[in-house]
Amino acid sequence: MTELTAPKSSISSKDFANEIRELLKYEQGVTPEQASAADVYVAASSAVRRHLMDSWMKTQQDMVNGNTKAVGYLSAEFLMGRQLRNSLLNAGLTEQFNEAVKELGFDAQKVIDAEYEPGLGNGGLGRLAACFIDSLASLGVPAFGYGIQYKYGIFRQEFDEEGKQVERPDYWLANEDPWGHIDYGRSQRVNFGGEVVEEDGKRVWKPAWAVRAIPVDYMVPGYASGRVNTLRLWQAKSYDEFDLLEFNKSEYMKAVEPQVQAENISKILYPEDSTQVGKELRLEQQYFFTSASLHDAIRVFYPGQDKPDLTTFADKITFQLNDTHPVIGIPELMRILIDEYGYDWDTAWTVTTKTFNYTCHTLLPEALEVWPASLIGKLLPRHLEIIEKINDQFLAELADLTDDQDKIERMRIVTDEDDAKVRMAYLATYAGSHVNGVAELHSQLLKDVTLRDFSDLFDAKFTNVTNGVTPRRFMKLANPGLSELITEGLGTDKWLSDLELLKGLEPLAQDDEFVKKFAKVKYDNKVKFAQFAKDEYGFDLDASTMFDTMIKRLHEYKRQALKILEVIATYADIKSGKVNADDLTPRTFIFGAKSAPGYYMAKLTIQLINNVAKVINNDPDVKGKLKIAFPYNYNIRVAQLLIPATELDEQISQAGKEASGTSNMKFALNGALTVGTLDGANVEIRARVGAENFFLFGMTVDEVEALYAAGYDPSKYYEADPRLKAAIDMVANGTFSDGDAETYEPLVTDWLKKDWFMTLADFTAYHDIQSQIDTLYADQLEWNRKAILNVANSGYFSSDRSIEDYLERIWMTGPLDK
Ligand SMILES: *Cc1c(COP(=O)(O)O)cnc(C)c1O
């Protein structure tokens, strides 16, 4: 007997259908006959929201009335993905929904597909925030996600005829958003600009302008916990009265100018990834949402109190700073406590340092956020004063801890130069209680390299929490076939809330019948993806070939170039007759990647991949052997379809550059084998699934460092490996640009002269591992055994486990009483 513990609402499908009918009538104003799939989507979403309402209200009451400290997850990005299926799952309404929409004459998938995916994040960092709030709710921990409701999310990517990336605005809010509840009555005022004056011996900020931050609340239902938390995203609105006088003179644009300016703050998500651009608007955004969120938390936890005792603030809620974007919250809480509530500096400092913790997401020095002090002074003059005072206090503390003057200088929060800078990571590290990296290797490198001086003096602050992903979205929803097989194999579905139970699959890897069932699930997922790729993109994919996938943001350190060069080299081998195409395992290489719009090399790499695809896919010599598919606009939806269909997962970054990665976890949990370097969480995945079940290649962090130190010359590798030379020559001679040698010249020159991420140095090792991959793939039973062992041993990479680590090491809190 299989034990089933998934939530299941007791309402009948008939009653659920009636609820949808009611909502269609009273909210949409249509009959079921008039309704479109989009109408049914909106009505069904509202119906699910109603079913979650009691749990949502009770969770909030228990949070405010109880004495369990809550978590505030401050993040500039939440890459949530579509909501309907996930909410149905957690509300226990999936079956009723399927039946009800059928009864109403609709196809369930069409209704699901009517939801427009909100793209309020760039990549891994934003998706992590989404997985974390899912896990917090599923563990029953009271929590808020706090961020921005951008009007335009991450751009929609298209490719033009030349294969170049084109960015289209993603005006997602032009679609129905049945999940977000706008709460005009609970807005917050956020001030900007102006000056600080001395009044009665006090520093008083006289701001020049303000915007109104309006909360939009999204329910975050836990899986099987009975708890529903809140994602509160702030929308910016103007306070300024519409100027009727101006309007009457038909000077419309002038009349609405203040509105436009204020509302710009929540207008667009910065499509940046890993590196920072110093944009004034970006700092405005950061201050906007952290200030509103801190005031909101005071409102929530001290309801109706004019003079709350904020010395208890850190016992009510602990704030996690997801990267440096919300770090301006540190001086803001100081300001609130001192200026708005009259506490002295020391009391404010004690509360503030207990309240915040900081997660660092990078090792790339250019990605550590630094603001010109002059800009902070212009936008937030009082905060600059506070930051300077924090800096003075810090320098005095350091002088007590060390005699090393150089070290003290290096650690300054505010640099000592004419055009002084404020280092947000340093501010967060000093003021936060804990600082964590996102995988073992990354946390170690943070201590050894990026924040070395800090770890020397404040070692106890540093800890690690390895990232994770939610098994609800990335297994249950994305891969229903595998989920059923796992439940059958384990005799229970409890693994969805206790992912280490997957370990129980290990013996089944030796059961040929089970292995064949597993292989069948994978094959069916490939067929399903091929169908999607046909319908959506017009691709013809052959599900009998190996699906070899690389999906992630396009960045030089991630090394999509390494992958495409290997494909080109193989193509060159076949064309020159060195290799018989029949000796190779037929592969479909699938790429998905957006590039930051201003990132020239990344965009050129996208163009190259598209044009290699054009040549290879149209060459009869390699037909049925090599194929490239590059679906544009990679997002959560594509991820959910492609990851379950993938057999080989590419995690090939230069060692020491990928902080963690989370797609590597999604793939292992869905039974793909990884080819990868010893980087980020790959290290921990390999340690768990077993070295014999992971295709490792390439330089280690130490070898990379040694090679930099010795002086890296990529051209030596070009000369030494004829395959590499042939591949680069093919790019250089215009094979993939209609004979034009100019098109990819910047890429070729970079590879030969600079190659900062050592793509060329790792090329030969990467090629050598390919024959091992092919050999194993020829033995499908063995391949799938290993794939099952990947699934069985990846339970650690649940975001539930990450959250448990945070609770224990950083937040020092736990679930509400049942
Ligand atoms: C998981 C995920 C990412 C992160 O991918 P990495 O390979 O870990 O960088 C980015 N984008 C989407 C849509 C994801 O689902």
mmCIF file of N, CA, C and O in Angstrom, residues 597-653:
data_model
loop_
_atom_site.group_PDB
_atom_site.id
_atom_site.type_symbol
_atom_site.label_atom_id
_atom_site.label_comp_id
_atom_site.label_asym_id
_atom_site.label_seq_id
_atom_site.Cartn_x
_atom_site.Cartn_y
_atom_site.Cartn_z
ATOM 1 N N PRO A 597 21.609 43.056 -21.349
ATOM 2 C CA PRO A 597 21.555 43.777 -22.621
ATOM 3 C C PRO A 597 22.857 44.512 -22.975
ATOM 4 O O PRO A 597 23.181 44.669 -24.150
ATOM 5 N N GLY A 598 23.616 44.934 -21.960
ATOM 6 C CA GLY A 598 24.825 45.685 -22.255
ATOM 7 C C GLY A 598 26.092 44.843 -22.245
ATOM 8 O O GLY A 598 27.198 45.379 -22.258
ATOM 9 N N TYR A 599 25.952 43.536 -22.212
ATOM 10 C CA TYR A 599 27.115 42.652 -22.048
ATOM 11 C C TYR A 599 27.516 42.134 -23.427
ATOM 12 O O TYR A 599 26.986 41.140 -23.921
ATOM 13 N N TYR A 600 28.465 42.818 -24.025
ATOM 14 C CA TYR A 600 28.797 42.610 -25.432
ATOM 15 C C TYR A 600 29.252 41.182 -25.732
ATOM 16 O O TYR A 600 28.760 40.530 -26.654
ATOM 17 N N MET A 601 30.211 40.682 -24.978
ATOM 18 C CA MET A 601 30.751 39.349 -25.251
ATOM 19 C C MET A 601 29.682 38.272 -25.096
ATOM 20 O O MET A 601 29.648 37.300 -25.851
ATOM 21 N N ALA A 602 28.825 38.444 -24.092
ATOM 22 C CA ALA A 602 27.772 37.455 -23.865
ATOM 23 C C ALA A 602 26.792 37.450 -25.039
ATOM 24 O O ALA A 602 26.367 36.397 -25.508
ATOM 25 N N LYS A 603 26.490 38.643 -25.529
ATOM 26 C CA LYS A 603 25.543 38.712 -26.644
ATOM 27 C C LYS A 603 26.137 38.121 -27.924
ATOM 28 O O LYS A 603 25.446 37.475 -28.703
ATOM 29 N N LEU A 604 27.434 38.340 -28.074
ATOM 30 C CA LEU A 604 28.097 37.777 -29.256
ATOM 31 C C LEU A 604 28.124 36.243 -29.167
ATOM 32 O O LEU A 604 28.017 35.540 -30.187
ATOM 33 N N THR A 605 28.244 35.730 -27.968
ATOM 34 C CA THR A 605 28.238 34.273 -27.789
ATOM 35 C C THR A 605 26.862 33.697 -28.146
ATOM 36 O O THR A 605 26.767 32.635 -28.776
ATOM 37 N N ILE A 606 25.810 34.398 -27.770
ATOM 38 C CA ILE A 606 24.459 33.967 -28.153
ATOM 39 C C ILE A 606 24.331 33.921 -29.671
ATOM 40 O O ILE A 606 23.833 32.950 -30.253
ATOM 41 N N GLN A 607 24.837 34.979 -30.299
ATOM 42 C CA GLN A 607 24.773 35.034 -31.759
ATOM 43 C C GLN A 607 25.541 33.865 -32.380
ATOM 44 O O GLN A 607 25.073 33.229 -33.330
ATOM 45 N N LEU A 608 26.689 33.561 -31.802
ATOM 46 C CA LEU A 608 27.498 32.447 -32.318
ATOM 47 C C LEU A 608 26.737 31.127 -32.189
ATOM 48 O O LEU A 608 26.654 30.343 -33.133
ATOM 49 N N ILE A 609 26.186 30.873 -31.020
ATOM 50 C CA ILE A 609 25.471 29.597 -30.817
ATOM 51 C C ILE A 609 24.334 29.475 -31.836
ATOM 52 O O ILE A 609 24.163 28.428 -32.473
ATOM 53 N N ASN A 610 23.595 30.548 -32.014
ATOM 54 C CA ASN A 610 22.486 30.498 -32.974
ATOM 55 C C ASN A 610 22.961 30.213 -34.394
ATOM 56 O O ASN A 610 22.300 29.505 -35.156
ATOM 57 N N ASN A 611 24.120 30.754 -34.738
ATOM 58 C CA ASN A 611 24.581 30.564 -36.110
ATOM 59 C C ASN A 611 25.295 29.239 -36.305
ATOM 60 O O ASN A 611 25.260 28.670 -37.399
ATOM 61 N N VAL A 612 25.907 28.723 -35.255
ATOM 62 C CA VAL A 612 26.422 27.354 -35.335
ATOM 63 C C VAL A 612 25.229 26.412 -35.515
ATOM 64 O O VAL A 612 25.266 25.476 -36.324
ATOM 65 N N ALA A 613 24.150 26.700 -34.785
ATOM 66 C CA ALA A 613 22.934 25.884 -34.916
ATOM 67 C C ALA A 613 22.435 25.897 -36.361
ATOM 68 O O ALA A 613 22.101 24.863 -36.928
ATOM 69 N N LYS A 614 22.428 27.074 -36.959
ATOM 70 C CA LYS A 614 21.923 27.207 -38.317
ATOM 71 C C LYS A 614 22.729 26.340 -39.289
ATOM 72 O O LYS A 614 22.177 25.620 -40.119
ATOM 73 N N VAL A 615 24.052 26.402 -39.139
ATOM 74 C CA VAL A 615 24.918 25.640 -40.050
ATOM 75 C C VAL A 615 24.780 24.137 -39.797
ATOM 76 O O VAL A 615 24.545 23.347 -40.718
ATOM 77 N N ILE A 616 24.914 23.751 -38.542
ATOM 78 C CA ILE A 616 24.921 22.318 -38.219
ATOM 79 C C ILE A 616 23.558 21.682 -38.512
ATOM 80 O O ILE A 616 23.479 20.589 -39.083
ATOM 81 N N ASN A 617 22.505 22.376 -38.121
ATOM 82 C CA ASN A 617 21.172 21.784 -38.294
ATOM 83 C C ASN A 617 20.767 21.652 -39.757
ATOM 84 O O ASN A 617 19.834 20.930 -40.074
ATOM 85 N N ASN A 618 21.483 22.370 -40.633
ATOM 86 C CA ASN A 618 21.146 22.293 -42.055
ATOM 87 C C ASN A 618 22.169 21.512 -42.866
ATOM 88 O O ASN A 618 22.108 21.501 -44.096
ATOM 89 N N ASP A 619 23.107 20.887 -42.194
ATOM 90 C CA ASP A 619 24.153 20.153 -42.912
ATOM 91 C C ASP A 619 23.803 18.667 -42.945
ATOM 92 O O ASP A 619 23.794 17.999 -41.913
ATOM 93 N N PRO A 620 23.526 18.118 -44.144
ATOM 94 C CA PRO A 620 23.131 16.698 -44.237
ATOM 95 C C PRO A 620 24.202 15.749 -43.701
ATOM 96 O O PRO A 620 23.872 14.642 -43.266
ATOM 97 N N ASP A 621 25.475 16.175 -43.703
ATOM 98 C CA ASP A 621 26.555 15.294 -43.215
ATOM 99 C C ASP A 621 26.411 14.926 -41.742
ATOM 100 O O ASP A 621 26.973 13.924 -41.301
ATOM 101 N N VAL A 622 25.732 15.770 -40.979
ATOM 102 C CA VAL A 622 25.632 15.478 -39.535
ATOM 103 C C VAL A 622 24.167 15.278 -39.113
ATOM 104 O O VAL A 622 23.869 15.219 -37.924
ATOM 105 N N LYS A 623 23.323 15.151 -40.113
ATOM 106 C CA LYS A 623 21.899 14.976 -39.811
ATOM 107 C C LYS A 623 21.694 13.722 -38.955
ATOM 108 O O LYS A 623 22.254 12.670 -39.211
ATOM 109 N N GLY A 624 20.917 13.865 -37.914
ATOM 110 C CA GLY A 624 20.659 12.725 -37.034
ATOM 111 C C GLY A 624 21.775 12.480 -36.039
ATOM 112 O O GLY A 624 21.675 11.588 -35.199
ATOM 113 N N LYS A 625 22.878 13.260 -36.137
ATOM 114 C CA LYS A 625 24.026 13.040 -35.239
ATOM 115 C C LYS A 625 24.198 14.221 -34.280
ATOM 116 O O LYS A 625 24.373 14.029 -33.082
ATOM 117 N N LEU A 626 24.215 15.411 -34.861
ATOM 118 C CA LEU A 626 24.375 16.613 -34.044
ATOM 119 C C LEU A 626 23.218 17.547 -34.330
ATOM 120 O O LEU A 626 22.879 17.769 -35.499
ATOM 121 N N LYS A 627 22.662 18.079 -33.287
ATOM 122 C CA LYS A 627 21.613 19.079 -33.483
ATOM 123 C C LYS A 627 21.708 20.076 -32.335
ATOM 124 O O LYS A 627 21.999 19.692 -31.204
ATOM 125 N N ILE A 628 21.453 21.328 -32.636
ATOM 126 C CA ILE A 628 21.453 22.350 -31.589
ATOM 127 C C ILE A 628 20.075 22.975 -31.518
ATOM 128 O O ILE A 628 19.497 23.325 -32.550
ATOM 129 N N ALA A 629 19.567 23.104 -30.305
ATOM 130 C CA ALA A 629 18.293 23.797 -30.111
ATOM 131 C C ALA A 629 18.511 24.885 -29.073
ATOM 132 O O ALA A 629 19.010 24.616 -27.979
ATOM 133 N N PHE A 630 18.174 26.096 -29.459
ATOM 134 C CA PHE A 630 18.348 27.222 -28.539
ATOM 135 C C PHE A 630 16.993 27.928 -28.412
ATOM 136 O O PHE A 630 16.731 28.914 -29.101
ATOM 137 N N PRO A 631 16.116 27.404 -27.549
ATOM 138 C CA PRO A 631 14.839 28.087 -27.354
ATOM 139 C C PRO A 631 15.075 29.451 -26.719
ATOM 140 O O PRO A 631 15.798 29.558 -25.733
ATOM 141 N N TYR A 632 14.490 30.489 -27.340
ATOM 142 C CA TYR A 632 14.679 31.830 -26.783
ATOM 143 C C TYR A 632 13.839 32.014 -25.526
ATOM 144 O O TYR A 632 12.947 31.224 -25.234
ATOM 145 N N ASN A 633 14.148 33.038 -24.788
ATOM 146 C CA ASN A 633 13.415 33.420 -23.576
ATOM 147 C C ASN A 633 13.356 32.322 -22.523
ATOM 148 O O ASN A 633 12.289 31.977 -22.005
ATOM 149 N N TYR A 634 14.512 31.801 -22.175
ATOM 150 C CA TYR A 634 14.599 30.815 -21.094
ATOM 151 C C TYR A 634 13.998 31.403 -19.811
ATOM 152 O O TYR A 634 14.364 32.487 -19.376
ATOM 153 N N ASN A 635 13.064 30.670 -19.237
ATOM 154 C CA ASN A 635 12.443 31.121 -17.980
ATOM 155 C C ASN A 635 12.043 29.909 -17.143
ATOM 156 O O ASN A 635 12.430 28.769 -17.463
ATOM 157 N N ILE A 636 11.288 30.136 -16.083
ATOM 158 C CA ILE A 636 10.940 29.022 -15.192
ATOM 159 C C ILE A 636 10.105 27.970 -15.926
ATOM 160 O O ILE A 636 10.279 26.772 -15.728
ATOM 161 N N ARG A 637 9.213 28.440 -16.769
ATOM 162 C CA ARG A 637 8.361 27.496 -17.489
ATOM 163 C C ARG A 637 9.207 26.561 -18.344
ATOM 164 O O ARG A 637 9.010 25.338 -18.351
ATOM 165 N N VAL A 638 10.154 27.127 -19.090
ATOM 166 C CA VAL A 638 11.020 26.299 -19.926
ATOM 167 C C VAL A 638 11.849 25.367 -19.042
ATOM 168 O O VAL A 638 12.008 24.180 -19.339
ATOM 169 N N ALA A 639 12.334 25.907 -17.930
ATOM 170 C CA ALA A 639 13.126 25.084 -17.007
ATOM 171 C C ALA A 639 12.319 23.872 -16.540
ATOM 172 O O ALA A 639 12.819 22.740 -16.516
ATOM 173 N N GLN A 640 11.062 24.104 -16.203
ATOM 174 C CA GLN A 640 10.242 23.010 -15.674
ATOM 175 C C GLN A 640 9.993 21.918 -16.712
ATOM 176 O O GLN A 640 9.779 20.768 -16.366
ATOM 177 N N LEU A 641 10.024 22.286 -17.985
ATOM 178 C CA LEU A 641 9.820 21.285 -19.029
ATOM 179 C C LEU A 641 11.128 20.618 -19.443
ATOM 180 O O LEU A 641 11.165 19.429 -19.765
ATOM 181 N N LEU A 642 12.184 21.404 -19.455
ATOM 182 C CA LEU A 642 13.441 20.912 -20.017
ATOM 183 C C LEU A 642 14.259 20.082 -19.023
ATOM 184 O O LEU A 642 14.871 19.075 -19.398
ATOM 185 N N ILE A 643 14.259 20.483 -17.772
ATOM 186 C CA ILE A 643 15.096 19.762 -16.800
ATOM 187 C C ILE A 643 14.685 18.283 -16.681
ATOM 188 O O ILE A 643 15.552 17.406 -16.732
ATOM 189 N N PRO A 644 13.399 17.976 -16.583
ATOM 190 C CA PRO A 644 13.020 16.558 -16.508
ATOM 191 C C PRO A 644 13.364 15.768 -17.770
ATOM 192 O O PRO A 644 13.450 14.544 -17.725
ATOM 193 N N ALA A 645 13.549 16.473 -18.909
ATOM 194 C CA ALA A 645 13.829 15.797 -20.181
ATOM 195 C C ALA A 645 15.326 15.640 -20.438
ATOM 196 O O ALA A 645 15.731 15.045 -21.430
ATOM 197 N N THR A 646 16.138 16.203 -19.566
ATOM 198 C CA THR A 646 17.576 16.238 -19.812
ATOM 199 C C THR A 646 18.275 15.004 -19.271
ATOM 200 O O THR A 646 17.983 14.537 -18.176
ATOM 201 N N GLU A 647 19.207 14.493 -20.054
ATOM 202 C CA GLU A 647 20.014 13.351 -19.595
ATOM 203 C C GLU A 647 21.399 13.780 -19.146
ATOM 204 O O GLU A 647 21.941 13.230 -18.198
ATOM 205 N N LEU A 648 21.970 14.748 -19.851
ATOM 206 C CA LEU A 648 23.298 15.245 -19.470
ATOM 207 C C LEU A 648 23.219 16.737 -19.174
ATOM 208 O O LEU A 648 22.766 17.523 -20.014
ATOM 209 N N ASP A 649 23.681 17.115 -17.993
ATOM 210 C CA ASP A 649 23.595 18.493 -17.511
ATOM 211 C C ASP A 649 24.983 19.116 -17.507
ATOM 212 O O ASP A 649 25.925 18.540 -16.967
ATOM 213 N N GLU A 650 25.096 20.283 -18.123
ATOM 214 C CA GLU A 650 26.393 20.954 -18.245
ATOM 215 C C GLU A 650 26.572 21.993 -17.137
ATOM 216 O O GLU A 650 25.839 22.980 -17.074
ATOM 217 N N GLN A 651 27.550 21.759 -16.260
ATOM 218 C CA GLN A 651 27.869 22.706 -15.172
ATOM 219 C C GLN A 651 29.368 22.967 -15.234
ATOM 220 O O GLN A 651 30.132 22.439 -14.436
ATOM 221 N N ILE A 652 29.786 23.775 -16.211
ATOM 222 C CA ILE A 652 31.183 23.767 -16.643
ATOM 223 C C ILE A 652 31.891 25.099 -16.401
ATOM 224 O O ILE A 652 32.827 25.454 -17.108
ATOM 225 N N SER A 653 31.453 25.831 -15.377
ATOM 226 C CA SER A 653 32.069 27.113 -15.040
ATOM 227 C C SER A 653 33.540 26.943 -14.662
ATOM 228 O O SER A 653 33.978 25.851 -14.271
#
